Amino acid sequence: MMKWFKLSGFKVAMALTLGMMALFFLDELQDAPITEFFRLVEYKAYDIRFKARGTKPAGTDVVIVAIDEKSVEELGRWPWKRALIGQAFDNLRKDGAAVVANDIVYAEPDPNDHAIAQISQLVTRYEETGLKDVKVMPQSFDQSYEDIISRLSDSKNNLAKQKVIQLANDLAQSQAAINQQSNTFYEALREQATGGNDTAFAEAIRQFPGLVLGYFFYMDEIEVEGLKKESYQGGEEFIAPSKIQSVILREEVEETEPFQTLRNAIGLERNIEPLSKAAKHFGYFNAEQDLDGVIRRTQLVGRYNDGLYPSLTLEAIRA
């Protein structure tokens, strides 16, 4: 009996193996404090192994275009007008860049295009008031003329009737001309306001087939707290060009079973429609930290509504 308690290399190794297996299965079942401790130990050992390996020389085929303090000092505070970013894309394309992976989400219209909202308000006010205001041009105007003309049906009032009809026609033509002029004016104003920003930015994207637009997934309810569901749910059509086509080789396997290990995102923060329509490639750039706040890995494929989508890195390689 005592010899079972006598230490040997084999018994120590077996005990360590069984202990590690127990920790592994415990970690699969729940995030127990003891498993978190050993996980942190593994993270630090992982860091030490990288430091021991030493720095690997970087290649020259990938560069980072950074928005840094020097850039802000020279070009002004962020956010810059998107026409400027579009010009940067044009410069990169003309200088021979094969692919640009853009890790910024343009979820709202360019804030420098604040005039767009003001123009829209003017158009609405014009449509709701302006010539259609009851004090200027009663909505019952046509009906009023018909009433007057019906009262002038006698032959002796034919001349007056013709004059009223002519006046109604002239006024209707004047109203149509003013409406046309106003619409033309507002369209020209809107074009001037947007021509240098989102419209120009979309055109720069369209001219660069190797541009990858970035977006990110919402992974849990905490991230979307306070947001309206329609603002983050759906939107697959905006990233559909980069959806990964998957094939299940075994008929007996349920379609989504191989992907169950991937967390299913509950929503996405996407780019505005004009920019999304102009791009051919899309990739998410979510970054998840380990327990100690360090980012050591990246997930190359994400899952959304049981569809598979590439990360910004993977899509850049594919592009």
CSV table of C-alpha atoms in Angstrom, one decimal:
chain,number,residue,atom,x,y,z
A,1,MET,CA,0.0,0.0,0.0
A,2,MET,CA,2.8,2.4,0.9
A,3,LYS,CA,4.5,2.0,-2.4
A,4,TRP,CA,1.5,3.7,-4.1
A,5,PHE,CA,2.4,6.8,-2.1
A,6,LYS,CA,6.0,6.6,-2.9
A,7,LEU,CA,6.9,9.5,-5.4
A,8,SER,CA,8.3,8.7,-8.8
A,9,GLY,CA,8.7,10.6,-12.0
A,10,PHE,CA,5.9,8.7,-13.6
A,11,LYS,CA,3.4,9.3,-10.8
A,12,VAL,CA,4.3,13.1,-10.7
A,13,ALA,CA,3.8,13.3,-14.5
A,14,MET,CA,0.5,11.4,-14.3
A,15,ALA,CA,-0.8,13.6,-11.5
A,16,LEU,CA,0.1,16.8,-13.4
A,17,THR,CA,-1.5,15.4,-16.5
A,18,LEU,CA,-4.7,14.5,-14.7
A,19,GLY,CA,-4.8,17.9,-12.9
A,20,MET,CA,-4.4,19.8,-16.2
A,21,MET,CA,-7.1,17.7,-17.8
A,22,ALA,CA,-9.4,18.5,-14.9
A,23,LEU,CA,-8.6,22.2,-15.2
A,24,PHE,CA,-9.3,22.0,-19.0
A,25,PHE,CA,-12.7,20.4,-18.6
A,26,LEU,CA,-13.5,22.8,-15.7
A,27,ASP,CA,-12.6,25.7,-17.9
A,28,GLU,CA,-15.0,24.4,-20.6
A,29,LEU,CA,-17.8,24.2,-18.1
A,30,GLN,CA,-17.4,27.5,-16.3
A,31,ASP,CA,-15.0,30.4,-15.7
A,32,ALA,CA,-13.8,29.4,-12.3
A,33,PRO,CA,-11.3,31.6,-10.5
A,34,ILE,CA,-8.7,28.8,-10.5
A,35,THR,CA,-8.9,28.4,-14.3
A,36,GLU,CA,-8.6,32.2,-14.7
A,37,PHE,CA,-5.4,32.1,-12.6
A,38,PHE,CA,-3.9,29.4,-14.8
A,39,ARG,CA,-5.0,31.2,-17.9
A,40,LEU,CA,-3.2,34.3,-16.8
A,41,VAL,CA,-0.1,32.3,-16.1
A,42,GLU,CA,-0.3,30.9,-19.6
A,43,TYR,CA,-0.7,34.4,-21.1
A,44,LYS,CA,2.4,35.6,-19.3
A,45,ALA,CA,4.3,32.5,-20.4
A,46,TYR,CA,3.1,33.2,-24.0
A,47,ASP,CA,4.5,36.7,-23.7
A,48,ILE,CA,7.8,35.5,-22.4
A,49,ARG,CA,8.1,33.0,-25.3
A,50,PHE,CA,7.6,35.9,-27.8
A,51,LYS,CA,10.2,38.0,-26.1
A,52,ALA,CA,12.6,35.1,-26.1
A,53,ARG,CA,12.0,34.6,-29.8
A,54,GLY,CA,13.0,38.2,-30.4
A,55,THR,CA,11.7,40.8,-32.9
A,56,LYS,CA,11.1,39.5,-36.4
A,57,PRO,CA,12.0,42.0,-39.2
A,58,ALA,CA,8.9,43.5,-40.8
A,59,GLY,CA,8.4,43.3,-44.6
A,60,THR,CA,8.4,46.3,-46.8
A,61,ASP,CA,5.1,45.5,-48.6
A,62,VAL,CA,2.8,46.7,-45.8
A,63,VAL,CA,2.8,50.2,-44.4
A,64,ILE,CA,0.6,52.0,-41.9
A,65,VAL,CA,-0.9,55.4,-42.8
A,66,ALA,CA,-1.5,56.9,-39.4
A,67,ILE,CA,-3.6,59.8,-38.2
A,68,ASP,CA,-1.2,61.2,-35.7
A,69,GLU,CA,-0.5,64.5,-33.8
A,70,LYS,CA,1.7,65.7,-36.7
A,71,SER,CA,-1.2,65.1,-39.1
A,72,VAL,CA,-3.7,66.9,-37.0
A,73,GLU,CA,-1.3,69.8,-36.5
A,74,GLU,CA,-0.9,70.2,-40.3
A,75,LEU,CA,-4.4,69.4,-41.5
A,76,GLY,CA,-6.6,70.5,-38.6
A,77,ARG,CA,-8.5,68.8,-35.9
A,78,TRP,CA,-10.3,65.5,-36.5
A,79,PRO,CA,-12.7,64.6,-38.2
A,80,TRP,CA,-11.3,65.9,-41.4
A,81,LYS,CA,-13.5,66.5,-44.5
A,82,ARG,CA,-14.0,63.2,-46.3
A,83,ALA,CA,-13.0,64.8,-49.5
A,84,LEU,CA,-9.5,65.0,-47.9
A,85,ILE,CA,-9.5,61.3,-47.0
A,86,GLY,CA,-10.8,60.5,-50.5
A,87,GLN,CA,-7.8,62.4,-51.9
A,88,ALA,CA,-5.5,60.3,-49.7
A,89,PHE,CA,-7.0,57.2,-51.2
A,90,ASP,CA,-6.5,58.6,-54.7
A,91,ASN,CA,-2.9,59.3,-53.9
A,92,LEU,CA,-2.3,55.8,-52.5
A,93,ARG,CA,-3.9,54.3,-55.6
A,94,LYS,CA,-1.9,56.4,-58.0
A,95,ASP,CA,1.3,55.6,-56.1
A,96,GLY,CA,0.8,51.9,-56.6
A,97,ALA,CA,-0.9,50.7,-53.4
A,98,ALA,CA,-2.7,47.4,-54.3
A,99,VAL,CA,-5.0,47.3,-51.3
A,100,VAL,CA,-5.9,49.8,-48.6
A,101,ALA,CA,-7.7,48.4,-45.4
A,102,ASN,CA,-9.5,51.3,-43.8
A,103,ASP,CA,-10.1,50.7,-40.1
A,104,ILE,CA,-12.6,53.6,-39.6
A,105,VAL,CA,-16.4,53.3,-39.7
A,106,TYR,CA,-18.2,56.2,-41.4
A,107,ALA,CA,-21.6,55.5,-39.8
A,108,GLU,CA,-22.9,59.1,-40.1
A,109,PRO,CA,-22.9,61.6,-42.9
A,110,ASP,CA,-19.8,63.9,-42.9
A,111,PRO,CA,-20.2,66.3,-40.0
A,112,ASN,CA,-18.6,68.9,-42.2
A,113,ASP,CA,-21.7,68.7,-44.4
A,114,HIS,CA,-23.9,70.3,-41.7
A,115,ALA,CA,-25.4,72.4,-44.5
A,116,ILE,CA,-27.2,69.3,-45.8
A,117,ALA,CA,-29.5,69.3,-42.8
A,118,GLN,CA,-30.1,73.0,-43.1
A,119,ILE,CA,-30.9,72.6,-46.8
A,120,SER,CA,-33.3,69.8,-46.1
A,121,GLN,CA,-35.1,71.9,-43.5
A,122,LEU,CA,-35.4,74.7,-46.0
A,123,VAL,CA,-36.9,72.3,-48.6
A,124,THR,CA,-39.4,71.0,-46.0
A,125,ARG,CA,-40.3,74.5,-45.0
A,126,TYR,CA,-40.8,75.5,-48.6
A,127,GLU,CA,-43.0,72.5,-49.3
A,128,GLU,CA,-45.1,73.0,-46.2
A,129,THR,CA,-45.4,76.8,-46.5
A,130,GLY,CA,-44.1,78.9,-49.3
A,131,LEU,CA,-46.5,79.2,-52.2
A,132,LYS,CA,-48.6,76.4,-50.7
A,133,ASP,CA,-49.4,78.5,-47.6
A,134,VAL,CA,-53.1,79.3,-47.3
A,135,LYS,CA,-52.3,83.0,-46.9
A,136,VAL,CA,-50.3,83.0,-50.2
A,137,MET,CA,-51.8,80.3,-52.4
A,138,PRO,CA,-54.9,78.6,-50.8
A,139,GLN,CA,-55.0,74.8,-51.3
A,140,SER,CA,-58.7,75.4,-52.4
A,141,PHE,CA,-57.5,77.8,-55.1
A,142,ASP,CA,-58.5,75.6,-58.0
A,143,GLN,CA,-61.9,74.9,-56.4
A,144,SER,CA,-62.4,78.6,-55.9
A,145,TYR,CA,-61.8,79.3,-59.6
A,146,GLU,CA,-64.2,76.5,-60.6
A,147,ASP,CA,-66.9,78.1,-58.4
A,148,ILE,CA,-66.3,81.5,-59.9
A,149,ILE,CA,-66.4,80.1,-63.5
A,150,SER,CA,-69.6,78.1,-62.8
A,151,ARG,CA,-71.3,81.3,-61.7
A,152,LEU,CA,-70.2,83.0,-64.9
A,153,SER,CA,-71.9,80.4,-67.1
A,154,ASP,CA,-74.4,82.9,-68.6
A,155,SER,CA,-73.7,84.1,-72.1
A,156,LYS,CA,-73.5,87.7,-71.0
A,157,ASN,CA,-70.5,86.7,-68.7
A,158,ASN,CA,-68.6,84.9,-71.3
A,159,LEU,CA,-65.9,87.6,-71.6
A,160,ALA,CA,-65.4,87.7,-67.8
A,161,LYS,CA,-65.4,83.9,-67.8
A,162,GLN,CA,-62.6,83.8,-70.4
A,163,LYS,CA,-60.6,86.3,-68.4
A,164,VAL,CA,-60.9,84.3,-65.2
A,165,ILE,CA,-59.9,81.1,-67.0
A,166,GLN,CA,-56.9,82.9,-68.5
A,167,LEU,CA,-55.9,84.3,-65.1
A,168,ALA,CA,-56.1,80.8,-63.6
A,169,ASN,CA,-53.9,79.3,-66.3
A,170,ASP,CA,-51.4,82.1,-66.0
A,171,LEU,CA,-51.2,81.8,-62.3
A,172,ALA,CA,-50.9,78.0,-62.5
A,173,GLN,CA,-48.0,78.4,-65.0
A,174,SER,CA,-46.3,80.9,-62.8
A,175,GLN,CA,-46.6,78.6,-59.8
A,176,ALA,CA,-45.1,75.7,-61.7
A,177,ALA,CA,-42.3,77.9,-62.9
A,178,ILE,CA,-41.5,79.1,-59.4
A,179,ASN,CA,-41.7,75.5,-58.1
A,180,GLN,CA,-39.2,74.4,-60.8
A,181,GLN,CA,-36.9,77.3,-60.1
A,182,SER,CA,-37.0,76.6,-56.4
A,183,ASN,CA,-36.3,72.9,-56.8
A,184,THR,CA,-33.4,73.6,-59.2
A,185,PHE,CA,-32.0,76.1,-56.7
A,186,TYR,CA,-32.2,73.6,-53.7
A,187,GLU,CA,-30.7,70.8,-55.8
A,188,ALA,CA,-27.8,73.0,-56.9
A,189,LEU,CA,-27.3,74.1,-53.3
A,190,ARG,CA,-27.3,70.5,-52.0
A,191,GLU,CA,-24.9,69.5,-54.8
A,192,GLN,CA,-22.5,72.2,-53.8
A,193,ALA,CA,-22.7,71.2,-50.1
A,194,THR,CA,-22.0,67.5,-50.7
A,195,GLY,CA,-19.8,67.7,-53.8
A,196,GLY,CA,-16.6,68.1,-51.7
A,197,ASN,CA,-17.3,65.5,-49.1
A,198,ASP,CA,-19.4,62.2,-49.0
A,199,THR,CA,-20.1,62.3,-52.7
A,200,ALA,CA,-16.4,62.9,-53.6
A,201,PHE,CA,-15.4,60.3,-51.0
A,202,ALA,CA,-17.7,57.7,-52.5
A,203,GLU,CA,-16.3,58.4,-55.9
A,204,ALA,CA,-12.7,57.9,-54.6
A,205,ILE,CA,-13.8,54.5,-53.1
A,206,ARG,CA,-15.5,53.6,-56.4
A,207,GLN,CA,-12.2,54.3,-58.3
A,208,PHE,CA,-10.2,52.1,-56.0
A,209,PRO,CA,-11.2,48.4,-56.4
A,210,GLY,CA,-8.7,47.3,-53.8
A,211,LEU,CA,-10.1,49.4,-51.0
A,212,VAL,CA,-11.5,47.5,-48.0
A,213,LEU,CA,-14.1,49.4,-45.9
A,214,GLY,CA,-14.1,48.6,-42.2
A,215,TYR,CA,-17.0,48.0,-39.8
A,216,PHE,CA,-17.5,46.3,-36.5
A,217,PHE,CA,-19.8,43.8,-34.9
A,218,TYR,CA,-21.8,44.2,-31.7
A,219,MET,CA,-21.2,41.0,-29.7
A,220,ASP,CA,-23.5,41.4,-26.7
A,221,GLU,CA,-26.4,43.4,-25.3
A,222,ILE,CA,-24.1,45.6,-23.2
A,223,GLU,CA,-22.6,47.1,-26.3
A,224,VAL,CA,-25.9,48.1,-27.7
A,225,GLU,CA,-27.5,49.4,-24.5
A,226,GLY,CA,-29.3,52.6,-25.3
A,227,LEU,CA,-29.3,52.1,-29.1
A,228,LYS,CA,-32.4,51.6,-31.2
A,229,LYS,CA,-32.6,48.1,-32.7
A,230,GLU,CA,-33.1,49.4,-36.2
A,231,SER,CA,-29.8,51.2,-36.0
A,232,TYR,CA,-27.7,48.0,-35.5
A,233,GLN,CA,-29.8,45.0,-36.5
A,234,GLY,CA,-29.9,43.8,-40.1
A,235,GLY,CA,-27.7,45.5,-42.6
A,236,GLU,CA,-26.3,42.3,-44.2
A,237,GLU,CA,-26.8,43.8,-47.6
A,238,PHE,CA,-24.2,46.5,-46.8
A,239,ILE,CA,-21.5,43.9,-46.3
A,240,ALA,CA,-22.8,41.1,-48.6
A,241,PRO,CA,-20.1,41.5,-51.3
A,242,SER,CA,-17.5,40.0,-48.8
A,243,LYS,CA,-19.7,37.2,-47.4
A,244,ILE,CA,-17.8,33.9,-47.3
A,245,GLN,CA,-19.4,31.1,-49.2
A,246,SER,CA,-19.3,27.9,-47.2
A,247,VAL,CA,-19.9,24.3,-48.3
A,248,ILE,CA,-20.8,21.5,-46.0
A,249,LEU,CA,-19.2,18.2,-47.2
A,250,ARG,CA,-21.2,15.8,-45.0
A,251,GLU,CA,-24.9,15.8,-45.6
A,252,GLU,CA,-25.7,14.6,-42.1
A,253,VAL,CA,-24.1,17.6,-40.5
A,254,GLU,CA,-26.5,20.5,-39.7
A,255,GLU,CA,-25.7,23.5,-41.8
A,256,THR,CA,-24.6,25.7,-38.9
A,257,GLU,CA,-23.0,23.0,-36.7
A,258,PRO,CA,-19.3,23.6,-37.9
A,259,PHE,CA,-19.7,27.3,-37.0
A,260,GLN,CA,-21.0,26.9,-33.5
A,261,THR,CA,-17.6,27.7,-32.0
A,262,LEU,CA,-17.8,31.2,-33.5
A,263,ARG,CA,-19.7,33.8,-31.5
A,264,ASN,CA,-22.7,35.1,-33.3
A,265,ALA,CA,-22.8,38.9,-33.5
A,266,ILE,CA,-26.1,40.5,-32.6
A,267,GLY,CA,-25.6,43.6,-34.8
A,268,LEU,CA,-23.2,45.7,-36.7
A,269,GLU,CA,-22.0,49.3,-37.1
A,270,ARG,CA,-21.9,49.9,-40.8
A,271,ASN,CA,-20.9,52.7,-43.2
A,272,ILE,CA,-23.5,55.0,-44.7
A,273,GLU,CA,-25.2,53.7,-47.8
A,274,PRO,CA,-23.5,55.9,-50.4
A,275,LEU,CA,-20.1,54.7,-49.3
A,276,SER,CA,-21.2,51.0,-48.9
A,277,LYS,CA,-22.6,51.0,-52.4
A,278,ALA,CA,-19.3,52.3,-53.8
A,279,ALA,CA,-17.0,49.7,-52.1
A,280,LYS,CA,-16.3,46.1,-53.3
A,281,HIS,CA,-14.7,44.8,-50.1
A,282,PHE,CA,-15.6,44.9,-46.4
A,283,GLY,CA,-14.0,43.6,-43.2
A,284,TYR,CA,-14.8,43.8,-39.5
A,285,PHE,CA,-12.1,45.0,-37.1
A,286,ASN,CA,-13.3,43.9,-33.7
A,287,ALA,CA,-10.5,43.5,-31.2
A,288,GLU,CA,-11.0,41.3,-28.1
A,289,GLN,CA,-8.8,41.6,-25.0
A,290,ASP,CA,-7.6,38.8,-22.9
A,291,LEU,CA,-8.2,38.8,-19.1
A,292,ASP,CA,-5.2,41.1,-18.4
A,293,GLY,CA,-6.3,43.7,-21.0
A,294,VAL,CA,-3.8,42.7,-23.7
A,295,ILE,CA,-4.8,41.8,-27.3
A,296,ARG,CA,-2.9,38.7,-28.4
A,297,ARG,CA,-5.0,37.2,-31.1
A,298,THR,CA,-7.6,38.1,-33.8
A,299,GLN,CA,-10.5,36.2,-35.1
A,300,LEU,CA,-10.3,36.0,-38.9
A,301,VAL,CA,-13.9,34.9,-39.5
A,302,GLY,CA,-17.0,36.3,-37.8
A,303,ARG,CA,-20.5,35.0,-37.7
A,304,TYR,CA,-23.6,37.2,-38.2
A,305,ASN,CA,-27.1,35.8,-38.6
A,306,ASP,CA,-25.5,32.4,-39.4
A,307,GLY,CA,-23.5,34.0,-42.3
A,308,LEU,CA,-19.7,34.0,-42.3
A,309,TYR,CA,-17.8,37.3,-42.8
A,310,PRO,CA,-14.0,38.0,-43.0
A,311,SER,CA,-12.0,40.3,-40.8
A,312,LEU,CA,-10.4,43.4,-42.2
A,313,THR,CA,-7.1,41.5,-42.3
A,314,LEU,CA,-8.4,38.5,-44.1
A,315,GLU,CA,-10.4,40.6,-46.6
A,316,ALA,CA,-7.3,42.7,-47.3
A,317,ILE,CA,-5.4,39.5,-48.2
A,318,ARG,CA,-8.3,38.3,-50.3
A,319,ALA,CA,-8.5,41.7,-52.1
